[in-house]
Amino acid sequence: MEYKILKKPEYGQKIEFKNEKIFVSDNPIIPFIEGDGIGPDIWSATKNVIDAAVKKAYDGKKEIAWYKIYAGLDALNKYGNDNILPEDTLNAIKEYKVAIKGPLTTPVGKFDYVCLKCSKEQDGIDGNRPKKCIKCGAKFITPRFRSLNVGLRQKLDLYACVRPVRWFNGVPAPVKKPEKLDVIIFRENTEDVYSGIEFQENSNDAKKLIGFLKEKFNKDIRKDSGIGIKPISITGSKRLIRKAIDYAIQNNKPSVTLVHKGNIMKFTEGAFRDWGYELAKSEYRDEIITEQELWDEYDGNMPKGKVLIKDRIADQTFQQLLLRPDEYSVLATPNLNGDYISDACAAQVGGLGLAPGANIGDKMALFEATHGTAPKYTGMDKVNPSSLIISGVMMLQYLGWNEAADLIELALEKTISNKSVTYDLERQMEGATKLKTSEFGKKIVENM
Ligand code: NAP
């Protein structure tokens, strides 16, 4: 891989995949993006916690070779030219396979569109997407990334957004029994109404599309409508649901629930459900049982060693997750449902501050804090680093370094239940001790 500015790491080895299996040396090279705003504070605490856990779990025999890469404002300083997501950064993640990042500012740029081929940013024409790039003539013009995170996911095809949500002992939560929720959400990351195909109300393209649908399909759309397109494909759905089922099997989870709104949107959300069952039955026949089969053949008694595949309508899922949370484990959802459900679940166990996340593709994964850059706290050593730390736990699990991951989870839980916390939790907990970001990180290390 060619790099413009990045230098090769001085030590460590690349993570490799062979026949879908990950191979990790004792010194894997892992690129990291510190992030903007509070990023450097939470990254520094996270790195210390991960390094301490790895050292302790493996008696110093393993050590991550961290490799700094750049995105966001950090990249602007290093690379200039409005380059907030340098090719170097994308190439490093592609080459080293597993990376971790802090939050990034979404730039409010002066241009609305960008060419995916040459990256030239440009204005729309009469408010519409340009037909071709003003620099290279390519037709791959997209609306400017709505955020750098979306840009990273799209460019690296990280199609599964994975968000585990569980309660940590001691965290104040709005429900009576937060410990009953323990789910992991696999949200499709590339399709659905997030695909970015939108037409502004009264634009020429919107008018053309409305006319076309009337003329060719006799479908009426109100003339003053903006229009968004919702593509959901077999490819996109199956590869996401495959990840969810694989996870359930590998981690002995009891069920995978396909969450959809198929009663209304039959050929997108309904198809997502149908393709899910089709995949489960064709690729995992010996490992799964569907809910229908459970009742038809087993009288509702779950046979040992199988994963139950069921489906639920999205609105019903929201109430079920509140009323009967312990009946859910792995959830697989199209993009929009998953966006809502992830945050609703996180709120149920005490908020987004502790919610980790990962964006996973084929043989590539990017772990990240799910909150933003909280710019007013920049450089104050004040905020809660837990989201990034728990994302680090997910990363260690992905590497197969479960002993280190467990050490961190237990120590973090102990630290919070001892009421040694950062300001955000301290203000909700009676008798708690308020710690700085760095002090909180040190406390976790002490509690390992
Ligand atoms: P935000 O950065 O998440 O901050 C909103 C509020 O959430 C903060 O003021 C703070 O609340 C609380 N908070 C966030 N992180 C916290 C932490 N680690 N510990 C304790 N409290 C925390 O959301 P925003 O202000 O809407 O967005 C700021 C920038 O971040 C924007 O540029 C946005 O685009 C970007 N963003 C990036 C990502 C990402 O990179 N994944 C995600 C979301 C947003 P209090 O004020 O109550 O203390």
Short mmCIF file of C-alpha atoms and ligand atoms in Angstrom, two decimals:
data_model
loop_
_atom_site.label_atom_id
_atom_site.label_comp_id
_atom_site.label_asym_id
_atom_site.label_seq_id
_atom_site.Cartn_x
_atom_site.Cartn_y
_atom_site.Cartn_z
CA MET A 1 0.00 0.00 0.00
CA GLU A 2 1.34 3.46 -0.94
CA TYR A 3 1.16 6.27 1.60
CA LYS A 4 1.56 10.00 1.03
CA ILE A 5 2.50 11.14 4.51
CA LEU A 6 2.03 8.21 6.87
CA LYS A 7 5.21 6.36 7.79
CA LYS A 8 5.19 2.58 8.17
CA PRO A 9 4.82 1.50 11.82
CA GLU A 10 8.12 0.82 13.52
CA TYR A 11 7.13 -2.49 15.07
CA GLY A 12 4.31 -5.00 15.14
CA GLN A 13 2.66 -7.24 12.56
CA LYS A 14 -0.39 -6.95 10.35
CA ILE A 15 -3.61 -8.69 11.30
CA GLU A 16 -4.48 -11.23 8.59
CA PHE A 17 -7.55 -13.15 7.56
CA LYS A 18 -7.29 -16.68 6.15
CA ASN A 19 -10.45 -18.55 5.14
CA GLU A 20 -12.62 -16.05 7.02
CA LYS A 21 -10.56 -16.64 10.18
CA ILE A 22 -8.67 -13.81 11.89
CA PHE A 23 -4.96 -14.27 12.68
CA VAL A 24 -3.52 -11.94 15.29
CA SER A 25 0.13 -11.94 16.35
CA ASP A 26 1.24 -10.99 19.87
CA ASN A 27 1.99 -7.46 18.58
CA PRO A 28 -0.77 -6.54 16.14
CA ILE A 29 -0.57 -3.13 14.49
CA ILE A 30 -3.79 -1.26 15.23
CA PRO A 31 -4.40 2.17 13.68
CA PHE A 32 -6.20 4.72 15.85
CA ILE A 33 -7.86 8.07 15.17
CA GLU A 34 -7.83 10.23 18.29
CA GLY A 35 -10.83 12.26 17.19
CA ASP A 36 -11.79 15.91 17.59
CA GLY A 37 -12.94 17.85 20.67
CA ILE A 38 -12.87 15.51 23.66
CA GLY A 39 -11.29 12.80 21.46
CA PRO A 40 -7.70 13.16 22.74
CA ASP A 41 -8.85 13.03 26.40
CA ILE A 42 -10.97 9.91 26.04
CA TRP A 43 -8.45 8.25 23.73
CA SER A 44 -5.61 8.72 26.18
CA ALA A 45 -7.64 7.15 29.02
CA THR A 46 -8.81 4.33 26.73
CA LYS A 47 -5.32 3.49 25.48
CA ASN A 48 -3.99 3.31 29.06
CA VAL A 49 -6.81 1.00 30.11
CA ILE A 50 -6.43 -1.31 27.08
CA ASP A 51 -2.63 -1.49 27.42
CA ALA A 52 -2.85 -2.26 31.14
CA ALA A 53 -5.45 -5.00 30.59
CA VAL A 54 -3.45 -6.65 27.80
CA LYS A 55 -0.26 -6.55 29.88
CA LYS A 56 -1.99 -8.04 32.91
CA ALA A 57 -3.99 -10.67 31.02
CA TYR A 58 -0.97 -12.03 29.13
CA ASP A 59 1.91 -11.35 31.57
CA GLY A 60 3.43 -8.83 29.17
CA LYS A 61 3.67 -11.37 26.32
CA LYS A 62 1.22 -9.46 24.15
CA GLU A 63 1.21 -5.74 23.35
CA ILE A 64 -0.69 -3.71 20.77
CA ALA A 65 1.48 -1.70 18.36
CA TRP A 66 -0.65 1.46 18.14
CA TYR A 67 -0.40 3.36 14.86
CA LYS A 68 -1.66 6.96 14.72
CA ILE A 69 -3.70 7.86 11.63
CA TYR A 70 -5.56 11.05 10.88
CA ALA A 71 -9.15 12.17 10.24
CA GLY A 72 -11.15 15.30 10.98
CA LEU A 73 -9.43 18.45 12.09
CA ASP A 74 -6.27 16.53 12.93
CA ALA A 75 -6.09 15.52 9.26
CA LEU A 76 -6.67 19.08 8.09
CA ASN A 77 -3.62 20.15 10.07
CA LYS A 78 -1.50 17.31 8.78
CA TYR A 79 -2.68 17.08 5.15
CA GLY A 80 -4.22 20.52 4.45
CA ASN A 81 -6.44 21.18 1.40
CA ASP A 82 -9.75 20.48 3.07
CA ASN A 83 -8.53 16.91 3.43
CA ILE A 84 -10.53 15.66 6.40
CA LEU A 85 -10.49 12.02 5.38
CA PRO A 86 -7.13 11.35 3.67
CA GLU A 87 -6.57 8.35 1.38
CA ASP A 88 -3.70 7.41 3.75
CA THR A 89 -6.20 6.88 6.55
CA LEU A 90 -8.53 4.73 4.46
CA ASN A 91 -5.57 2.73 3.14
CA ALA A 92 -4.18 2.16 6.62
CA ILE A 93 -7.52 0.77 7.84
CA LYS A 94 -7.73 -1.43 4.74
CA GLU A 95 -4.18 -2.68 5.21
CA TYR A 96 -4.22 -3.27 8.98
CA LYS A 97 -7.88 -4.46 9.10
CA VAL A 98 -8.83 -3.40 12.63
CA ALA A 99 -8.91 0.21 13.85
CA ILE A 100 -10.43 2.34 16.60
CA LYS A 101 -11.55 5.96 16.61
CA GLY A 102 -12.74 8.78 18.81
CA PRO A 103 -15.58 11.11 17.75
CA LEU A 104 -15.19 13.39 14.75
CA THR A 105 -16.69 16.79 14.03
CA THR A 106 -19.11 16.85 11.14
CA PRO A 107 -17.74 19.68 9.00
CA VAL A 108 -20.23 22.25 7.85
CA GLY A 109 -18.65 22.79 4.44
CA LYS A 110 -19.37 25.37 1.80
CA PHE A 111 -19.97 22.80 -0.95
CA ASP A 112 -22.93 20.43 -1.15
CA TYR A 113 -21.53 17.73 -3.43
CA VAL A 114 -18.37 15.73 -3.82
CA CYS A 115 -17.02 13.55 -6.65
CA LEU A 116 -16.36 10.02 -5.40
CA LYS A 117 -13.72 9.49 -8.08
CA CYS A 118 -11.48 12.53 -7.68
CA SER A 119 -12.92 13.97 -4.41
CA LYS A 120 -13.51 17.38 -6.00
CA GLU A 121 -16.08 19.27 -3.96
CA GLN A 122 -18.57 21.33 -5.90
CA ASP A 123 -21.81 23.27 -5.78
CA GLY A 124 -25.14 21.92 -6.97
CA ILE A 125 -26.65 23.31 -10.16
CA ASP A 126 -29.91 25.15 -9.43
CA GLY A 127 -29.98 23.27 -6.15
CA ASN A 128 -29.63 19.89 -7.91
CA ARG A 129 -26.89 17.32 -8.03
CA PRO A 130 -24.41 18.05 -10.86
CA LYS A 131 -24.64 15.48 -13.66
CA LYS A 132 -20.87 15.10 -13.85
CA CYS A 133 -17.78 16.23 -11.99
CA ILE A 134 -16.47 19.65 -12.96
CA LYS A 135 -12.90 18.37 -12.59
CA CYS A 136 -12.70 14.78 -13.90
CA GLY A 137 -16.04 14.41 -15.68
CA ALA A 138 -17.01 11.28 -13.70
CA LYS A 139 -20.68 10.71 -12.94
CA PHE A 140 -20.06 9.66 -9.35
CA ILE A 141 -21.25 12.81 -7.66
CA THR A 142 -22.68 12.34 -4.19
CA PRO A 143 -24.01 14.77 -1.65
CA ARG A 144 -21.12 15.72 0.61
CA PHE A 145 -20.82 13.16 3.40
CA ARG A 146 -23.44 13.94 5.95
CA SER A 147 -20.73 13.10 8.39
CA LEU A 148 -17.18 11.81 8.38
CA ASN A 149 -18.44 8.69 10.09
CA VAL A 150 -20.86 8.02 7.27
CA GLY A 151 -17.96 8.69 4.87
CA LEU A 152 -15.74 6.12 6.60
CA ARG A 153 -18.51 3.51 6.61
CA GLN A 154 -19.32 4.08 2.94
CA LYS A 155 -15.77 4.18 1.65
CA LEU A 156 -14.71 1.08 3.57
CA ASP A 157 -18.04 -0.71 3.05
CA LEU A 158 -18.41 -1.30 6.78
CA TYR A 159 -21.92 -2.58 6.37
CA ALA A 160 -22.80 -3.77 9.86
CA CYS A 161 -23.17 -1.27 12.68
CA VAL A 162 -22.88 -3.35 15.82
CA ARG A 163 -24.07 -1.95 19.14
CA PRO A 164 -24.17 -4.11 22.27
CA VAL A 165 -26.37 -2.62 24.99
CA ARG A 166 -26.39 -3.81 28.55
CA TRP A 167 -26.63 -2.26 31.96
CA PHE A 168 -23.53 -1.69 34.09
CA ASN A 169 -24.12 -2.20 37.78
CA GLY A 170 -24.51 1.16 39.51
CA VAL A 171 -25.45 3.27 36.48
CA PRO A 172 -28.63 5.28 37.13
CA ALA A 173 -31.33 4.14 34.69
CA PRO A 174 -34.92 5.22 34.04
CA VAL A 175 -36.44 1.72 34.25
CA LYS A 176 -36.94 -0.47 37.33
CA LYS A 177 -34.93 -3.47 36.14
CA PRO A 178 -32.31 -2.26 33.68
CA GLU A 179 -30.30 -5.47 34.14
CA LYS A 180 -32.95 -7.36 32.14
CA LEU A 181 -31.84 -5.74 28.89
CA ASP A 182 -28.80 -7.39 27.31
CA VAL A 183 -28.95 -7.12 23.55
CA ILE A 184 -26.61 -6.71 20.62
CA ILE A 185 -27.98 -4.81 17.65
CA PHE A 186 -26.75 -5.49 14.09
CA ARG A 187 -27.92 -2.52 12.04
CA GLU A 188 -27.51 -2.49 8.26
CA ASN A 189 -25.28 0.48 7.48
CA THR A 190 -25.39 1.17 3.75
CA GLU A 191 -28.97 1.03 2.43
CA ASP A 192 -32.53 2.04 3.24
CA VAL A 193 -33.53 5.70 3.36
CA TYR A 194 -29.89 6.48 4.32
CA SER A 195 -28.60 5.72 0.85
CA GLY A 196 -28.62 9.45 0.13
CA ILE A 197 -30.89 9.34 -2.93
CA GLU A 198 -33.16 12.28 -2.28
CA PHE A 199 -34.90 14.87 -4.42
CA GLN A 200 -35.81 18.28 -3.10
CA GLU A 201 -39.41 19.44 -3.26
CA ASN A 202 -40.06 21.46 -6.43
CA SER A 203 -36.69 20.55 -8.00
CA ASN A 204 -36.59 19.53 -11.65
CA ASP A 205 -35.60 15.98 -10.73
CA ALA A 206 -38.46 15.65 -8.23
CA LYS A 207 -40.93 16.94 -10.83
CA LYS A 208 -39.51 14.50 -13.42
CA LEU A 209 -39.75 11.58 -11.05
CA ILE A 210 -43.32 12.40 -10.05
CA GLY A 211 -44.26 12.67 -13.75
CA PHE A 212 -42.50 9.38 -14.54
CA LEU A 213 -44.26 7.47 -11.77
CA LYS A 214 -47.63 8.80 -12.94
CA GLU A 215 -46.99 8.10 -16.60
CA LYS A 216 -45.39 4.66 -16.30
CA PHE A 217 -46.99 3.23 -13.15
CA ASN A 218 -50.09 5.36 -12.63
CA LYS A 219 -48.89 6.23 -9.12
CA ASP A 220 -49.86 9.56 -7.62
CA ILE A 221 -47.45 11.60 -5.55
CA ARG A 222 -48.39 15.05 -4.27
CA LYS A 223 -46.74 17.68 -6.46
CA ASP A 224 -45.19 19.53 -3.53
CA SER A 225 -43.38 16.45 -2.21
CA GLY A 226 -39.71 15.93 -1.53
CA ILE A 227 -38.80 12.33 -2.34
CA GLY A 228 -36.39 9.86 -0.74
CA ILE A 229 -35.62 6.43 -2.14
CA LYS A 230 -35.53 3.34 0.11
CA PRO A 231 -33.51 0.54 -1.51
CA ILE A 232 -33.15 -2.69 0.46
CA SER A 233 -31.36 -5.48 -1.39
CA ILE A 234 -30.88 -9.22 -0.99
CA THR A 235 -27.11 -8.63 -0.92
CA GLY A 236 -27.26 -5.93 1.75
CA SER A 237 -29.78 -7.76 3.92
CA LYS A 238 -28.24 -11.22 3.76
CA ARG A 239 -24.67 -10.17 4.51
CA LEU A 240 -25.89 -8.23 7.57
CA ILE A 241 -28.15 -11.03 8.85
CA ARG A 242 -25.32 -13.53 8.27
CA LYS A 243 -23.11 -11.48 10.62
CA ALA A 244 -25.86 -11.47 13.26
CA ILE A 245 -26.44 -15.24 13.07
CA ASP A 246 -22.70 -15.97 13.08
CA TYR A 247 -22.36 -13.84 16.20
CA ALA A 248 -25.26 -15.61 17.92
CA ILE A 249 -23.81 -19.05 17.16
CA GLN A 250 -20.25 -18.17 18.18
CA ASN A 251 -21.36 -16.54 21.42
CA ASN A 252 -24.07 -19.01 22.46
CA LYS A 253 -26.84 -16.44 22.22
CA PRO A 254 -30.38 -17.83 22.36
CA SER A 255 -32.04 -15.92 19.53
CA VAL A 256 -31.79 -13.59 16.54
CA THR A 257 -34.79 -11.32 15.97
CA LEU A 258 -35.35 -9.79 12.53
CA VAL A 259 -36.87 -6.35 13.19
CA HIS A 260 -38.86 -4.89 10.29
CA LYS A 261 -41.91 -2.94 9.26
CA GLY A 262 -42.94 -5.52 6.69
CA ASN A 263 -46.65 -5.18 7.39
CA ILE A 264 -46.52 -1.79 5.62
CA MET A 265 -43.42 -1.92 3.38
CA LYS A 266 -43.65 -5.41 1.93
CA PHE A 267 -40.94 -5.32 -0.73
CA THR A 268 -38.27 -3.63 1.38
CA GLU A 269 -38.78 -4.33 5.10
CA GLY A 270 -40.95 -7.40 4.51
CA ALA A 271 -38.38 -8.73 2.07
CA PHE A 272 -35.64 -8.16 4.68
CA ARG A 273 -37.55 -10.53 6.99
CA ASP A 274 -38.16 -13.11 4.22
CA TRP A 275 -34.55 -13.08 3.06
CA GLY A 276 -33.46 -13.46 6.68
CA TYR A 277 -35.47 -16.66 7.14
CA GLU A 278 -34.34 -17.91 3.73
CA LEU A 279 -30.69 -17.38 4.66
CA ALA A 280 -31.08 -18.93 8.11
CA LYS A 281 -32.69 -22.07 6.68
CA SER A 282 -30.31 -22.47 3.75
CA GLU A 283 -26.97 -21.66 5.42
CA TYR A 284 -27.51 -22.56 9.08
CA ARG A 285 -30.05 -25.42 8.92
CA ASP A 286 -28.42 -27.50 11.67
CA GLU A 287 -27.78 -24.60 14.01
CA ILE A 288 -31.11 -22.75 13.96
CA ILE A 289 -34.80 -23.22 14.43
CA THR A 290 -37.48 -20.74 13.37
CA GLU A 291 -40.26 -19.64 15.72
CA GLN A 292 -42.80 -21.35 13.46
CA GLU A 293 -40.88 -24.64 13.68
CA LEU A 294 -40.57 -24.23 17.44
CA TRP A 295 -44.35 -24.28 17.82
CA ASP A 296 -45.17 -26.68 14.98
CA GLU A 297 -42.58 -29.32 15.86
CA TYR A 298 -41.46 -28.75 19.47
CA ASP A 299 -44.60 -27.45 21.14
CA GLY A 300 -42.76 -24.29 22.13
CA ASN A 301 -39.94 -26.12 23.99
CA MET A 302 -36.65 -24.80 22.73
CA PRO A 303 -34.29 -27.67 21.71
CA LYS A 304 -30.81 -27.44 23.22
CA GLY A 305 -27.94 -25.92 21.23
CA LYS A 306 -30.07 -24.13 18.62
CA VAL A 307 -30.46 -20.43 17.91
CA LEU A 308 -34.09 -19.30 17.61
CA ILE A 309 -34.77 -17.13 14.55
CA LYS A 310 -37.83 -14.95 15.01
CA ASP A 311 -39.14 -11.70 13.63
CA ARG A 312 -40.97 -8.74 15.12
CA ILE A 313 -42.57 -5.65 13.68
CA ALA A 314 -40.49 -2.59 14.59
CA ASP A 315 -43.10 -0.69 16.62
CA GLN A 316 -43.92 -3.80 18.61
CA THR A 317 -40.21 -4.34 19.23
CA PHE A 318 -39.96 -0.99 20.99
CA GLN A 319 -42.65 -1.89 23.51
CA GLN A 320 -41.39 -5.45 23.93
CA LEU A 321 -37.86 -4.23 24.67
CA LEU A 322 -39.33 -2.17 27.50
CA LEU A 323 -41.86 -4.68 28.80
CA ARG A 324 -40.13 -8.04 28.19
CA PRO A 325 -36.48 -7.17 27.51
CA ASP A 326 -35.13 -10.55 28.57
CA GLU A 327 -36.86 -12.24 25.61
CA TYR A 328 -34.45 -10.52 23.20
CA SER A 329 -30.78 -11.12 22.52
CA VAL A 330 -29.37 -10.47 19.03
CA LEU A 331 -31.38 -8.08 16.83
CA ALA A 332 -30.85 -7.69 13.07
CA THR A 333 -32.41 -4.59 11.55
CA PRO A 334 -32.48 -2.44 8.43
CA ASN A 335 -30.76 0.94 8.75
CA LEU A 336 -33.49 3.25 10.04
CA ASN A 337 -35.07 0.83 12.54
CA GLY A 338 -31.62 0.08 13.91
CA ASP A 339 -30.76 3.74 14.35
CA TYR A 340 -33.82 4.33 16.52
CA ILE A 341 -33.63 1.06 18.43
CA SER A 342 -29.95 1.45 19.33
CA ASP A 343 -30.51 4.80 21.02
CA ALA A 344 -33.76 3.73 22.68
CA CYS A 345 -32.05 0.67 24.18
CA ALA A 346 -29.06 2.74 25.30
CA ALA A 347 -31.38 5.21 27.03
CA GLN A 348 -33.10 2.34 28.83
CA VAL A 349 -29.85 1.31 30.56
CA GLY A 350 -28.68 4.81 31.46
CA GLY A 351 -27.86 6.74 28.34
CA LEU A 352 -25.57 6.99 25.39
CA GLY A 353 -22.49 7.90 27.44
CA LEU A 354 -21.67 4.23 27.94
CA ALA A 355 -22.78 2.85 24.57
CA PRO A 356 -19.98 1.36 22.47
CA GLY A 357 -20.10 0.75 18.74
CA ALA A 358 -18.37 -0.98 15.87
CA ASN A 359 -18.69 -0.75 12.12
CA ILE A 360 -17.83 -4.09 10.63
CA GLY A 361 -17.37 -5.18 7.02
CA ASP A 362 -15.82 -8.22 5.41
CA LYS A 363 -12.47 -8.75 7.09
CA MET A 364 -12.37 -5.20 8.40
CA ALA A 365 -13.65 -3.45 11.52
CA LEU A 366 -13.65 0.06 12.94
CA PHE A 367 -14.53 0.47 16.62
CA GLU A 368 -15.78 3.83 17.86
CA ALA A 369 -17.30 5.94 20.61
CA THR A 370 -20.94 6.53 19.76
CA HIS A 371 -21.27 10.03 21.23
CA GLY A 372 -19.99 13.20 19.56
CA THR A 373 -17.07 15.54 20.18
CA ALA A 374 -18.75 17.53 23.01
CA PRO A 375 -16.69 20.58 21.94
CA LYS A 376 -17.40 22.65 25.05
CA TYR A 377 -15.38 20.14 27.10
CA THR A 378 -12.34 20.06 24.78
CA GLY A 379 -9.07 19.69 26.69
CA MET A 380 -10.78 19.81 30.10
CA ASP A 381 -10.01 16.20 31.09
CA LYS A 382 -13.59 15.99 32.27
CA VAL A 383 -15.82 13.70 30.21
CA ASN A 384 -16.66 10.03 30.50
CA PRO A 385 -14.36 7.79 28.38
CA SER A 386 -16.52 4.66 28.92
CA SER A 387 -18.04 4.55 25.44
CA LEU A 388 -14.61 4.38 23.81
CA ILE A 389 -13.26 2.03 26.49
CA ILE A 390 -16.13 -0.42 25.93
CA SER A 391 -15.60 -0.11 22.18
CA GLY A 392 -12.03 -1.16 23.00
CA VAL A 393 -13.49 -4.19 24.81
CA MET A 394 -15.42 -5.09 21.65
CA MET A 395 -12.21 -4.71 19.67
CA LEU A 396 -10.30 -7.06 21.99
CA GLN A 397 -13.14 -9.59 21.67
CA TYR A 398 -12.94 -9.28 17.87
CA LEU A 399 -9.20 -10.08 18.13
CA GLY A 400 -10.01 -13.07 20.32
CA TRP A 401 -8.27 -11.47 23.31
CA ASN A 402 -11.21 -12.20 25.60
CA GLU A 403 -9.16 -12.39 28.81
CA ALA A 404 -8.12 -8.74 28.44
CA ALA A 405 -11.66 -7.74 27.43
CA ASP A 406 -13.12 -9.40 30.53
CA LEU A 407 -10.59 -7.68 32.80
CA ILE A 408 -11.69 -4.27 31.51
CA GLU A 409 -15.42 -4.98 31.72
CA LEU A 410 -15.20 -6.21 35.29
CA ALA A 411 -12.95 -3.35 36.38
CA LEU A 412 -15.15 -0.74 34.73
CA GLU A 413 -18.25 -2.15 36.40
CA LYS A 414 -16.46 -2.25 39.75
CA THR A 415 -15.32 1.36 39.37
CA ILE A 416 -18.83 2.60 38.58
CA SER A 417 -20.52 0.55 41.29
CA ASN A 418 -17.97 1.98 43.78
CA LYS A 419 -19.36 5.35 42.71
CA SER A 420 -16.02 6.61 41.36
CA VAL A 421 -17.28 8.28 38.21
CA THR A 422 -16.97 11.26 35.87
CA TYR A 423 -19.21 14.35 36.13
CA ASP A 424 -22.04 13.00 33.97
CA LEU A 425 -22.74 10.06 36.29
CA GLU A 426 -21.71 11.86 39.48
CA ARG A 427 -24.51 14.38 39.03
CA GLN A 428 -27.05 11.54 39.01
CA MET A 429 -25.58 9.39 41.83
CA GLU A 430 -25.90 10.22 45.47
CA GLY A 431 -22.61 10.14 47.39
CA ALA A 432 -20.45 9.62 44.29
CA THR A 433 -16.86 10.84 43.86
CA LYS A 434 -16.29 13.00 40.78
CA LEU A 435 -13.18 12.03 38.82
CA LYS A 436 -11.46 13.53 35.78
CA THR A 437 -11.26 11.49 32.59
CA SER A 438 -7.65 10.49 33.29
CA GLU A 439 -8.36 9.70 36.96
CA PHE A 440 -11.32 7.51 35.97
CA GLY A 441 -9.05 5.60 33.56
CA LYS A 442 -6.44 5.12 36.32
CA LYS A 443 -9.13 3.89 38.74
CA ILE A 444 -10.20 1.24 36.21
CA VAL A 445 -6.59 0.07 35.91
CA GLU A 446 -6.32 -0.09 39.73
CA ASN A 447 -9.52 -2.14 39.86
CA MET A 448 -8.32 -4.76 37.36
P1 NAP B 1 -22.18 15.29 21.59
O1 NAP B 1 -20.82 15.69 21.18
O2 NAP B 1 -22.43 13.85 21.76
O3 NAP B 1 -22.49 16.08 22.94
C1 NAP B 1 -23.77 16.32 23.45
C2 NAP B 1 -23.74 16.25 24.97
O4 NAP B 1 -23.68 14.88 25.37
C3 NAP B 1 -22.55 16.91 25.63
O5 NAP B 1 -22.68 18.30 25.77
C4 NAP B 1 -22.57 16.18 26.97
O6 NAP B 1 -23.69 16.58 27.77
C5 NAP B 1 -22.90 14.77 26.54
N1 NAP B 1 -21.71 13.97 26.24
C6 NAP B 1 -21.23 13.60 25.03
N2 NAP B 1 -20.14 12.84 25.16
C7 NAP B 1 -19.94 12.69 26.49
C8 NAP B 1 -18.96 12.02 27.27
N3 NAP B 1 -17.99 11.28 26.72
N4 NAP B 1 -19.05 12.11 28.61
C9 NAP B 1 -20.02 12.82 29.20
N5 NAP B 1 -20.97 13.49 28.52
C10 NAP B 1 -20.93 13.42 27.17
O7 NAP B 1 -23.28 15.82 20.52
P2 NAP B 1 -23.34 17.19 19.71
O8 NAP B 1 -22.98 18.33 20.62
O9 NAP B 1 -24.64 17.17 19.06
O10 NAP B 1 -22.23 17.05 18.58
C11 NAP B 1 -20.95 17.68 18.60
C12 NAP B 1 -20.17 17.24 17.36
O11 NAP B 1 -19.97 15.82 17.37
C13 NAP B 1 -20.86 17.55 16.03
O12 NAP B 1 -19.91 17.99 15.10
C14 NAP B 1 -21.41 16.20 15.60
O13 NAP B 1 -21.57 16.11 14.22
C15 NAP B 1 -20.34 15.28 16.10
N6 NAP B 1 -20.79 13.89 16.31
C16 NAP B 1 -19.89 12.91 16.02
C17 NAP B 1 -20.21 11.58 16.26
C18 NAP B 1 -19.18 10.52 15.97
O14 NAP B 1 -18.05 10.85 15.62
N7 NAP B 1 -19.50 9.24 16.12
C19 NAP B 1 -21.45 11.23 16.79
C20 NAP B 1 -22.34 12.27 17.10
C21 NAP B 1 -21.99 13.60 16.85
P3 NAP B 1 -23.75 17.72 28.90
O15 NAP B 1 -23.67 19.01 28.15
O16 NAP B 1 -25.08 17.49 29.52
O17 NAP B 1 -22.64 17.54 29.83
#
